[in-house]
Coordinates of C-alpha atoms and ligand atoms in Angstrom, one line a residue:
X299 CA -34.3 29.7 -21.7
X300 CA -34.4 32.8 -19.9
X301 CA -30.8 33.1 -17.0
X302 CA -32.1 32.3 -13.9
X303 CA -28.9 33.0 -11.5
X304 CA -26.0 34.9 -11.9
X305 CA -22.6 34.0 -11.8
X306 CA -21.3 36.8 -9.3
X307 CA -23.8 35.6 -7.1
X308 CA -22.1 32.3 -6.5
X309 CA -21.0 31.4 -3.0
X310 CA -17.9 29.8 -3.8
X311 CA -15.3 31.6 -2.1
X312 CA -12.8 29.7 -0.1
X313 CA -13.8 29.5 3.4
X314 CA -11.1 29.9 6.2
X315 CA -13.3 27.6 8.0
X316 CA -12.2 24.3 6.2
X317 CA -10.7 22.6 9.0
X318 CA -13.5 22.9 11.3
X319 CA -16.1 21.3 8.5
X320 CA -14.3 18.7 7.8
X321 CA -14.1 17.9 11.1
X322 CA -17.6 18.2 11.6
X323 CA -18.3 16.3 8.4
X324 CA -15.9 13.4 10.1
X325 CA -17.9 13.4 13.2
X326 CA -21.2 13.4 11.8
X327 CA -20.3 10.5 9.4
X328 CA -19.2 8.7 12.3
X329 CA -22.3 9.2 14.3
X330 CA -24.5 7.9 10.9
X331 CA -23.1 4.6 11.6
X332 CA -24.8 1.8 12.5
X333 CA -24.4 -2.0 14.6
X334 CA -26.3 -5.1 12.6
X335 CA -25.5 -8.9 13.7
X336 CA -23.4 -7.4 16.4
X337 CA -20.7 -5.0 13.9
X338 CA -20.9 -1.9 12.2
X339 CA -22.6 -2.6 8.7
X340 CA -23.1 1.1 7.2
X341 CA -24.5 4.2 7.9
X342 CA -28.4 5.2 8.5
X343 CA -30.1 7.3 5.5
X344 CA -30.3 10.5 7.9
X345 CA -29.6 11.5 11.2
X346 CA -32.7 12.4 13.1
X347 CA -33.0 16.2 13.5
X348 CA -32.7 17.3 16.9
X349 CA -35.9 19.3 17.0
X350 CA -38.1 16.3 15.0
X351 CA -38.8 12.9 15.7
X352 CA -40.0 10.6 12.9
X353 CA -38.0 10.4 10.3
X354 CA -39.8 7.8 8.2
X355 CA -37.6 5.4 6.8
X356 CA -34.1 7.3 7.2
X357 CA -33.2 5.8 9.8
X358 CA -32.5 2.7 8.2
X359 CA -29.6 1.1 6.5
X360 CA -30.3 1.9 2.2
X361 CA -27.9 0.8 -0.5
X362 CA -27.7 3.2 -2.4
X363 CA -27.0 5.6 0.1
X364 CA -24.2 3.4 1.1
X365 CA -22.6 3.3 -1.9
X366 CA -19.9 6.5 -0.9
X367 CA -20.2 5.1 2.7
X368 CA -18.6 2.0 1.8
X369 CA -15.8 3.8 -0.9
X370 CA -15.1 6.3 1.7
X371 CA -14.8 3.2 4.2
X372 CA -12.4 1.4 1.7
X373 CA -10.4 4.2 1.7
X374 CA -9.8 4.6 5.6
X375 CA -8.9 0.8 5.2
X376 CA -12.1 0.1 7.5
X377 CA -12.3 -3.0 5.4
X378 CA -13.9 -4.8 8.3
X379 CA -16.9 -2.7 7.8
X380 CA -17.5 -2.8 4.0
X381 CA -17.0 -6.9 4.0
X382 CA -19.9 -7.5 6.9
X383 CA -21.9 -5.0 4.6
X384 CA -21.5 -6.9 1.8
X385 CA -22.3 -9.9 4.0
X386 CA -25.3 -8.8 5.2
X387 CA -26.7 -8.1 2.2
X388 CA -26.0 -11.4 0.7
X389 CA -27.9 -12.7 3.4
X390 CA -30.5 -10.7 2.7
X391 CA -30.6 -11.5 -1.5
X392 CA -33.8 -12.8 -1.9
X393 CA -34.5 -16.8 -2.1
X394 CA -38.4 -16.3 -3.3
X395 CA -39.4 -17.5 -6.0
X396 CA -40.5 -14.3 -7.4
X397 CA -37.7 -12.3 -6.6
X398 CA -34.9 -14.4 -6.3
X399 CA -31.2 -13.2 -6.5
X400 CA -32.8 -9.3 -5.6
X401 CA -31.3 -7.2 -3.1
X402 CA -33.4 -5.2 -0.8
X403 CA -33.0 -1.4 -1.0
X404 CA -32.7 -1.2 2.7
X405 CA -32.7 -2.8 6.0
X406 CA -33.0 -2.2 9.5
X407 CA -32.1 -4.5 12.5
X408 CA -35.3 -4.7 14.8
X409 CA -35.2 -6.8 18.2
X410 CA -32.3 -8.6 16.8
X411 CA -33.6 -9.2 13.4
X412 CA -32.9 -8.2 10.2
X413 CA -36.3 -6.9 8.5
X414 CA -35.9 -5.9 4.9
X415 CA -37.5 -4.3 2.4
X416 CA -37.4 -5.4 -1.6
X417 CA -40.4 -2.5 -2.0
X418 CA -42.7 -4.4 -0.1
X419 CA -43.1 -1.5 3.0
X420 CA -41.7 1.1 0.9
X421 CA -44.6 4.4 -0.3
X422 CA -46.3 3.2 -3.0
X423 CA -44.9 -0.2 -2.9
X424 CA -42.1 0.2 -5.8
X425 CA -39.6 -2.0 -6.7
X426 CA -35.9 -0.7 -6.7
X427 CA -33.3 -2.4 -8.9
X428 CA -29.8 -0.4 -8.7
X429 CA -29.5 -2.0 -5.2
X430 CA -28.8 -5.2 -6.5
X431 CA -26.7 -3.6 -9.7
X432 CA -24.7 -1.6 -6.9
X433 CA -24.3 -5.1 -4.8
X434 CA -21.7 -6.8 -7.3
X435 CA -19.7 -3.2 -8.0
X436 CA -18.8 -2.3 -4.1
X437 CA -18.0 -5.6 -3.9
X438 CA -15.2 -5.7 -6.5
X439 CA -14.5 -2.5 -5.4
X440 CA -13.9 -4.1 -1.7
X441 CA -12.0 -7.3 -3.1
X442 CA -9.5 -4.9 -5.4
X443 CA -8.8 -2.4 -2.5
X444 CA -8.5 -5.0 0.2
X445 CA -7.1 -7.3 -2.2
X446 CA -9.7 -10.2 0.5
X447 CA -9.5 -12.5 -2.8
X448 CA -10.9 -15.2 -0.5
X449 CA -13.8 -13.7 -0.1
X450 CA -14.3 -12.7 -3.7
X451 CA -13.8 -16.0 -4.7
X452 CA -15.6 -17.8 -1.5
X453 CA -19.3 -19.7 -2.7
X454 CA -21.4 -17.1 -0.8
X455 CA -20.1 -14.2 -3.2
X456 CA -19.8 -16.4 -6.3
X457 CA -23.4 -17.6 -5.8
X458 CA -24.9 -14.4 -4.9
X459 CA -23.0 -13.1 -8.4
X460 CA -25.0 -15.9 -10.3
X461 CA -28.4 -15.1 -8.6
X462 CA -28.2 -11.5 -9.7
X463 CA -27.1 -12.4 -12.8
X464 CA -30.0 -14.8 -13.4
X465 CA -31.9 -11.7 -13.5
X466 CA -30.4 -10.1 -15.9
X467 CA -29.0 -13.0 -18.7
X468 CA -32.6 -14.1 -19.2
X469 CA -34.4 -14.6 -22.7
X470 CA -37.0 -11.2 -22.9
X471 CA -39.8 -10.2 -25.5
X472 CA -37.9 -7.8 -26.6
X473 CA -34.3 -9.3 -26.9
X474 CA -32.7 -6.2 -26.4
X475 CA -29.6 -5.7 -23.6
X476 CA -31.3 -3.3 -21.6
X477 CA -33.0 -4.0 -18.6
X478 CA -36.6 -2.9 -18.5
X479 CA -37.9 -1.3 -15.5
X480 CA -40.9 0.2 -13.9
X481 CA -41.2 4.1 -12.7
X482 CA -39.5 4.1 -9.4
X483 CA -37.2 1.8 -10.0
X484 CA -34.0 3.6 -8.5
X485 CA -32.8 6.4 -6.6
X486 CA -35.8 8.3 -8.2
X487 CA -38.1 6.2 -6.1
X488 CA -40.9 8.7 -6.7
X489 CA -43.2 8.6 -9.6
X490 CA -41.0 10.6 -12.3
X491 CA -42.1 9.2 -15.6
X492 CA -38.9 7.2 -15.9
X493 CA -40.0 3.7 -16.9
X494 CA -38.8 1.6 -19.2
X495 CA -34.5 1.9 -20.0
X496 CA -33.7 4.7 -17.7
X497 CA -30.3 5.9 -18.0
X498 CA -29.2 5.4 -14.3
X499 CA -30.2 1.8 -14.3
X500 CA -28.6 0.9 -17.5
X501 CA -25.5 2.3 -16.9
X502 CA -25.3 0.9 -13.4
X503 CA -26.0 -2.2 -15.0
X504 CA -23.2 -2.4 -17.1
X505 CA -21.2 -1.6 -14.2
X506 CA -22.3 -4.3 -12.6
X507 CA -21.9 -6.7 -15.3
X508 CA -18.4 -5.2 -15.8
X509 CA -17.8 -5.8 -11.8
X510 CA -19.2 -9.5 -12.1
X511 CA -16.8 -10.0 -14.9
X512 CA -14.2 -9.4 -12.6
X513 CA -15.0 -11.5 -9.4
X514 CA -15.9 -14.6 -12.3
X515 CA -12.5 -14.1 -13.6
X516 CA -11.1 -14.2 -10.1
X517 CA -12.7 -17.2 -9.4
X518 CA -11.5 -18.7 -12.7
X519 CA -8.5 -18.3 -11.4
X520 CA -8.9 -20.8 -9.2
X521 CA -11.8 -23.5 -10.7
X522 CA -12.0 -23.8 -14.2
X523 CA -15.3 -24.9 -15.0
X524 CA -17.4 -25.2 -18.2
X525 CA -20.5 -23.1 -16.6
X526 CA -18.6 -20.6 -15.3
X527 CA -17.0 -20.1 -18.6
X528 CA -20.3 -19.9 -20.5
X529 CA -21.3 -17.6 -17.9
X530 CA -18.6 -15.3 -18.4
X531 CA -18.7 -15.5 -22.0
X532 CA -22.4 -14.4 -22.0
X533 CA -22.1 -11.2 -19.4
X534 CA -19.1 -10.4 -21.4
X535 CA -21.1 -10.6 -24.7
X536 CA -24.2 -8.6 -23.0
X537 CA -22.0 -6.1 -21.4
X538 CA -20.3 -5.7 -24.9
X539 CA -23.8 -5.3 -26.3
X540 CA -25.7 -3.0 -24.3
X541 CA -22.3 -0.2 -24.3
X542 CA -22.9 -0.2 -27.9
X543 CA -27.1 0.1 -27.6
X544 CA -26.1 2.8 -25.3
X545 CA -24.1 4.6 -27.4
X546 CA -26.1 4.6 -30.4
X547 CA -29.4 5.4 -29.0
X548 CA -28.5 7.4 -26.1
X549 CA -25.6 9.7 -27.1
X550 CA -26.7 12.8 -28.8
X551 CA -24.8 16.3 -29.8
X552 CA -25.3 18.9 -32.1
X553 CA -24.5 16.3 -35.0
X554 CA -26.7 13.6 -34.3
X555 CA -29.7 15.5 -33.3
X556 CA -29.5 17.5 -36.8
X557 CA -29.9 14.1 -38.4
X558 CA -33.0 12.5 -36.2
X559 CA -34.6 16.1 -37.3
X560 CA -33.9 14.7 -40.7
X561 CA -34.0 11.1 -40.6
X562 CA -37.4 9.0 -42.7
X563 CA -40.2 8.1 -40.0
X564 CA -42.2 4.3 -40.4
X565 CA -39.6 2.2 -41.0
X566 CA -39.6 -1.4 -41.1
X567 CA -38.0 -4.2 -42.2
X568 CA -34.3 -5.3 -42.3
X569 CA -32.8 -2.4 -44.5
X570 CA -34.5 0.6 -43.1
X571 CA -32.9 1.2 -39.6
X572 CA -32.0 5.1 -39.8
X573 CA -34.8 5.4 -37.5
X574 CA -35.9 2.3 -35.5
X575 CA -37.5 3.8 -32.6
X576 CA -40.0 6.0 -35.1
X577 CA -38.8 9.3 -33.4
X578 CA -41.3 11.7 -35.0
X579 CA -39.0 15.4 -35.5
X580 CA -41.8 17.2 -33.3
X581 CA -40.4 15.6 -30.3
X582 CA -37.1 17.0 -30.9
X583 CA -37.2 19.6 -28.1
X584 CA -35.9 23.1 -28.7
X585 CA -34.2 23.5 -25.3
X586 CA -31.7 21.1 -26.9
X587 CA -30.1 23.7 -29.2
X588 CA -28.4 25.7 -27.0
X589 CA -28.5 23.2 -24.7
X590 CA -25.9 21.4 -27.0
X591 CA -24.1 24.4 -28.7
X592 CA -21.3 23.3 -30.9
X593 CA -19.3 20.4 -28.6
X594 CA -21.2 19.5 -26.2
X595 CA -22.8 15.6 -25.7
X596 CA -24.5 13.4 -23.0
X597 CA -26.6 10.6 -22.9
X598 CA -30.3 11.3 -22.8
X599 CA -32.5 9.8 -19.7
X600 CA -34.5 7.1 -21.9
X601 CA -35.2 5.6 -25.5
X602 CA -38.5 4.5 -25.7
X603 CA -40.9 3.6 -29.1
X604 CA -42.0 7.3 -30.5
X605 CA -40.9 8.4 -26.6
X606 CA -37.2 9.5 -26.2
X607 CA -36.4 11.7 -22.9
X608 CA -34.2 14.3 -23.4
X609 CA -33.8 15.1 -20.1
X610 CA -30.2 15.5 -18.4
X611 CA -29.6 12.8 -15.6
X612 CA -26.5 13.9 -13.5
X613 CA -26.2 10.4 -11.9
X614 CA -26.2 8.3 -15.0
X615 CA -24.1 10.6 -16.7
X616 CA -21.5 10.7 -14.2
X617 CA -21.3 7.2 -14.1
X618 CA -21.0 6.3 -17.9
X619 CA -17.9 8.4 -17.6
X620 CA -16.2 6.9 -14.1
X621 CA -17.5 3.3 -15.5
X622 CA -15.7 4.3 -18.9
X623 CA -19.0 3.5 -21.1
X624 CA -17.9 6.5 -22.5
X625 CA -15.5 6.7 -24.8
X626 CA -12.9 9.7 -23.7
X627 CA -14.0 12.3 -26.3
X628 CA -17.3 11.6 -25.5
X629 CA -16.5 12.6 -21.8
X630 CA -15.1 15.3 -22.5
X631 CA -18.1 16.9 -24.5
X632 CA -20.3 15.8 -21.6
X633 CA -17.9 18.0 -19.6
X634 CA -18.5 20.7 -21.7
X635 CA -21.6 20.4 -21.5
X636 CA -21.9 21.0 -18.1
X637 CA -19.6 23.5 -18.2
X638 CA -21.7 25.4 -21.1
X639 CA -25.3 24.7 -18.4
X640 CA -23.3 25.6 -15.1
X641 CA -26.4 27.6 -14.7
X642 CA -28.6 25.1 -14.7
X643 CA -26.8 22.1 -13.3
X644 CA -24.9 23.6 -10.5
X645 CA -25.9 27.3 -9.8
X646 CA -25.7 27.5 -5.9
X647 CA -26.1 24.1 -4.7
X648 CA -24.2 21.3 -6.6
X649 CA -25.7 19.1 -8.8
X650 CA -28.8 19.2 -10.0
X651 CA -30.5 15.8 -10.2
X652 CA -32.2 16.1 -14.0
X653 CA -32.9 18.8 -16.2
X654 CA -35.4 20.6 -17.1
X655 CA -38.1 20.2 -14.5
X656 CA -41.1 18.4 -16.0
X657 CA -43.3 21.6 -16.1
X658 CA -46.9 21.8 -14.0
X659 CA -49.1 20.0 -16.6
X660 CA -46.0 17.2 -17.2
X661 CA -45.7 17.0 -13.6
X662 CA -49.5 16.3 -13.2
X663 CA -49.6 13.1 -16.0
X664 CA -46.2 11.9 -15.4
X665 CA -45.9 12.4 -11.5
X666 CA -49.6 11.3 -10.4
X667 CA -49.7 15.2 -8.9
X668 CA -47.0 14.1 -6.9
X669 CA -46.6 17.0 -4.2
X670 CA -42.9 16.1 -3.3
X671 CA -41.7 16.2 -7.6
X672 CA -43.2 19.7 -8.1
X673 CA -41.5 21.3 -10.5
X674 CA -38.3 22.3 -9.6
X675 CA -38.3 20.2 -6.1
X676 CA -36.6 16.8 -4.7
X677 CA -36.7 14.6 -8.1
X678 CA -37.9 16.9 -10.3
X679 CA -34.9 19.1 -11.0
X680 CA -33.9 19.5 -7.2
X681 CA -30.3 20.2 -6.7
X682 CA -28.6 17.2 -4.7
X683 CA -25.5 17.8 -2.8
X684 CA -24.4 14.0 -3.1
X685 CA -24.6 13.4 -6.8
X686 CA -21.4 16.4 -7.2
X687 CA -18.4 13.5 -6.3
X688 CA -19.6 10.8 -8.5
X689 CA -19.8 14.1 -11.2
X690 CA -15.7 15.1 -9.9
X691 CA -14.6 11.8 -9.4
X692 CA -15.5 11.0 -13.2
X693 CA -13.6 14.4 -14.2
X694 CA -10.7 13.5 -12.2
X695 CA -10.4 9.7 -13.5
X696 CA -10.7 11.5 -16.9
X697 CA -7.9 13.6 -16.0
X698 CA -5.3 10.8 -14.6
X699 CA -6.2 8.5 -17.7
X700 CA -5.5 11.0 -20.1
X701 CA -3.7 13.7 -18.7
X702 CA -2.2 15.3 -22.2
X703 CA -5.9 15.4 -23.6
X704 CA -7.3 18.9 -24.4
X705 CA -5.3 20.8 -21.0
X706 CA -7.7 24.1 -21.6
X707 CA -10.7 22.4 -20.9
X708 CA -9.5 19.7 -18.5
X709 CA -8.4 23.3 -16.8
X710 CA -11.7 24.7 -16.8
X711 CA -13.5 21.7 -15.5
X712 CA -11.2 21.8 -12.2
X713 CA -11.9 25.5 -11.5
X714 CA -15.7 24.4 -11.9
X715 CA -14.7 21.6 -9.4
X716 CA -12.9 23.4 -6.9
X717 CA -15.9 26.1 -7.3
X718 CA -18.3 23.7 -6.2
X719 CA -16.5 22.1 -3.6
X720 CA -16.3 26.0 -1.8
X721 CA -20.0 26.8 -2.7
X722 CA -20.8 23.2 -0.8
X723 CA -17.9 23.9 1.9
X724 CA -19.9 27.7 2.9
X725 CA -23.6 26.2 2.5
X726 CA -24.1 22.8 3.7
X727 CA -22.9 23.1 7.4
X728 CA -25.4 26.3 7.6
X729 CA -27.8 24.0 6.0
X730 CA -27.9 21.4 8.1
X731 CA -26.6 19.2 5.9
X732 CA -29.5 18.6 4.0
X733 CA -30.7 15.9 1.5
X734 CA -31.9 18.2 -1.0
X735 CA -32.1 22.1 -2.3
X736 CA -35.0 23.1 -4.4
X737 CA -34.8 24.9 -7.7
X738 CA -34.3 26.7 -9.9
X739 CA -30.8 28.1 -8.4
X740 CA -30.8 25.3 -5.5
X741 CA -30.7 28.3 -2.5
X742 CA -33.3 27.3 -0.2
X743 CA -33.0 23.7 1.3
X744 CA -35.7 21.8 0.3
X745 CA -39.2 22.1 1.2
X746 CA -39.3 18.5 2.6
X747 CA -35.7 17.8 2.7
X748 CA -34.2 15.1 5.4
X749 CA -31.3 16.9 7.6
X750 CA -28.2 15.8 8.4
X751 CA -28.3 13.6 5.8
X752 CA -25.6 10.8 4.9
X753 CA -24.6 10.8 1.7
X754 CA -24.7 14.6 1.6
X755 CA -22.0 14.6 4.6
X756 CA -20.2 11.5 3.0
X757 CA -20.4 13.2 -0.3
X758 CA -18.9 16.2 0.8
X759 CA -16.4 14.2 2.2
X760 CA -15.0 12.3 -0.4
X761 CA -14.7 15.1 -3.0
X762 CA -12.4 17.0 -0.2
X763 CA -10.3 13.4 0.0
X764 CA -10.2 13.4 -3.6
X765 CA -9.1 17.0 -3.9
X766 CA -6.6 17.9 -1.2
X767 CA -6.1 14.3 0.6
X768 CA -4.8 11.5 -1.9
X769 CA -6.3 12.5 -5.5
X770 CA -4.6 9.4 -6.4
X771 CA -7.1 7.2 -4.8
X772 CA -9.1 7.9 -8.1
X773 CA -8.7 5.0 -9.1
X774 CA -10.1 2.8 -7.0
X775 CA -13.4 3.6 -9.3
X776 CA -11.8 2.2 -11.6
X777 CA -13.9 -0.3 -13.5
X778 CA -11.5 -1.0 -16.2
X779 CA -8.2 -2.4 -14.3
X780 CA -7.7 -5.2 -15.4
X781 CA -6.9 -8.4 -13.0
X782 CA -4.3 -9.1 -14.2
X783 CA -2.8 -5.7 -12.8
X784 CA -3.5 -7.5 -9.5
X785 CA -1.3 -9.3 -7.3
Ligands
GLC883 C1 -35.5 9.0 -0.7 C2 -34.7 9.1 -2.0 C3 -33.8 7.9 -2.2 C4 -33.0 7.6 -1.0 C5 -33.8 7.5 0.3 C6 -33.0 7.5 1.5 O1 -36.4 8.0 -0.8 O2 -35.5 9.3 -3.1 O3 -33.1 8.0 -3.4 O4 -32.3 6.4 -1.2 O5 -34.6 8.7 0.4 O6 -32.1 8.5 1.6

């Protein structure tokens, strides 16, 4: 693959001007928030441009783009806020038929009431799923910080827990513990070819089993009761279950990608299970070699009959790490994996959301000729300011669990942080803030990019806390404490 950007061209010196961003940063996260049912509940998508009026959707109240709203919140101790989130969206978990137990990817509070959407007023009508996984992990996260064990144990939470998990602990066709999804499904909400077991959704789910593990055990605590146990005994089982799916189909370096080039094709039958997806070598792609070189690992985007994608995720790989899926030699080949495609992932605007584009023929079968995923643009291999702290927070969890493991590298990967924290520092306030930068270097904001955006400020935000503030409150992301570290 031919170099693209330079290193010397990085703008990552440190910026005299760090007092008077985060400032900025602080008073335009403040503005982004919002009054439902009479309190603050969260922070709009994006802050209307000065000059434009219009903003679609943005101005409403999305999940997802509240998840670092609410862990920044938690860590302010504006606990107040996060719990009358979480509330809101309970009330909002769907009681149709069809639907039931779903959260809506956003909201909005219109002549005093709350109007929702599950997909049903969103383009192209598409159905969003990590908004209900993300529901049950900010919610541990809230009941851990604020230690508001009422609340995690109160019937509203506990029943909304079982709702979402009806839609998960379900008999399928295919009996497998991935959730199966259609394009769309998550913060790609675009046409992006990423049906089926996309690596974002399946690791969020197994944070979110994980995280419903935790608020059944609390209630446990308190009510022993045969159903509860069965249910815990089943997420625990399916949570156990789909890690290990993960990392056997997912996970590839060097290693395992030498033996799927060698492995026997049309296999069937009890004993022959070298190759159970029928991976055909051809679709090994040839990026991946030095892509890989000698350490490097990650999970690929999707395992699918004859289909893998190889493409990079940044989301879903920074979670398997901060969610532990990964075990910690794993994370750190991922990291030196990025560190290795630093070209690619981060160049000038940190972090690219997938890699590679899909090219201008993929892009017109797998995208519908969508104009926003060109290649290179918003989904489609767009670099996205927001996805960089859920990328440091996972190096920096790595770091405090294991802080004898390999020092030289753990080394490098904070210089690459600090790096991208100055390159974000001296770009984004120029930059309005944007949502997005468009490839391949992520220089120019992009084409259709939102300003002022939320989760880019908030973002922004939580990697300084992280980095200069309290580095300590890593572990509040922290999937893996146990309760009975709790008091
Ligand atoms: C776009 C993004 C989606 C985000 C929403 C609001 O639709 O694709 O991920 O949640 O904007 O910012």
């Amino acid at each position: 693959m031919a170099k693209q950007f330079s290193q010397e061209m990085l703008r990552l010196r440190p910026s005299s001007r760090e007092d008077t961003v985060v400032a900025s940063a602080r008073d335009l996260f403040e503005r982004s928030l919002v009054q439902a049912r009479g309190a603050v509940v969260g922070s709009v998508a994006a802050m209307a441009h000065p000059r434009r009026s219009g903003e679609a959707n943005y101005g409403e109240v999305f999940l997802r783009d509240n998840v670092p709203v609410m862990v920044y919140l938690l860590l302010q101790g504006r606990y107040t806020i996060v719990r009358h989130f979480l509330s809101v969206c309970l009330e909002l978990q769907s009681s149709a038929y069809q639907t039931r137990g779903v959260f809506p990817s956003s909201f909005v509070e219109e002549e005093g009431e709350l109007v929702a959407d599950y997909g049903q007023r969103s383009i192209g009508r598409i159905t969003s799923v990590d908004a209900s996984l993300w529901w049950p992990v900010l919610c541990w996260l809230y009941v851990k910080r604020s230690r508001d064990y009422a609340f995690g144990t109160s019937q509203a939470v506990q029943r909304g827990v079982q709702l979402l998990l009806d839609l998960v602990l379900h008999p399928s066709f295919e009996g497998l513990p991935v959730l199966f999804v259609p394009d769309c499904a998550f913060m790609i909400d675009r046409p992006m070819d990423v049906w089926g077991a996309p690596l974002d959704v399946e690791v969020l789910l197994f944070g979110c089993l994980r995280s419903c593990c935790h608020l059944m055990e609390l209630a446990r605590r308190e009510n022993v009761s045969r159903m509860l146990d069965q249910r815990l005994a089943l997420a625990r089982q399916w949570q156990h279950d789909l890690r290990l799916y993960l990392l056997k189909h997912y996970w590839v370096t060097t290693k395992t990608v030498q033996g799927m080039r060698r492995q026997p094709t049309e296999q069937y039958g009890v004993n022959q299970h070298e190759n159970e997806f029928n991976v055909q070598p051809q679709v090994i792609p040839p990026w991946l070699q030095d892509w890989l070189e000698n350490r490097g690992g990650y999970l690929i985007g999707n395992m699918r009959t004859g289909r893998p994608d190889f493409r990079f995720f940044s989301l879903g790989n920074s979670l398997a790490c901060l969610f532990g899926l990964l075990r910690a030699p794993q994370q750190r080949a991922l990291f030196r994996l990025v560190l290795h495609n630093r070209d690619q992932l981060m160049a000038q605007m940190p972090m690219r959301i997938c890699h590679p584009p899909l090219d201008a023929e993929q892009w017109r079968q797998g995208t519908g000729s969508d104009p926003k995923n060109w290649p290179g643009c918003y989904h489609n291999g767009g670099h996205w300011p927001s996805l960089l702290w859920y990328f440091g927070w996972g190096i920096l969890l790595h770091e405090q669990r294991h802080p004898e493991a390999d020092v030289l590298l753990m080394g490098q990967m904070r210089s690459l942080l600090d790096e991208c924290y100055w390159s974000q520092l001296n770009q984004l306030p120029q930059q309005k803030w944007a949502e997005y930068f468009d490839g391949p270097t992520g220089t120019w904001m992009g084409q259709q990019s939102r300003t002022f955006q939320t989760w880019t400020v908030v973002g922004f935000l939580l990697l300084h806390h992280l980095l200069w503030v309290n580095p300590a409150d890593v572990n509040l992301l922290d999937l893996e404490m146990e309760l009975t570290g709790l008091r």
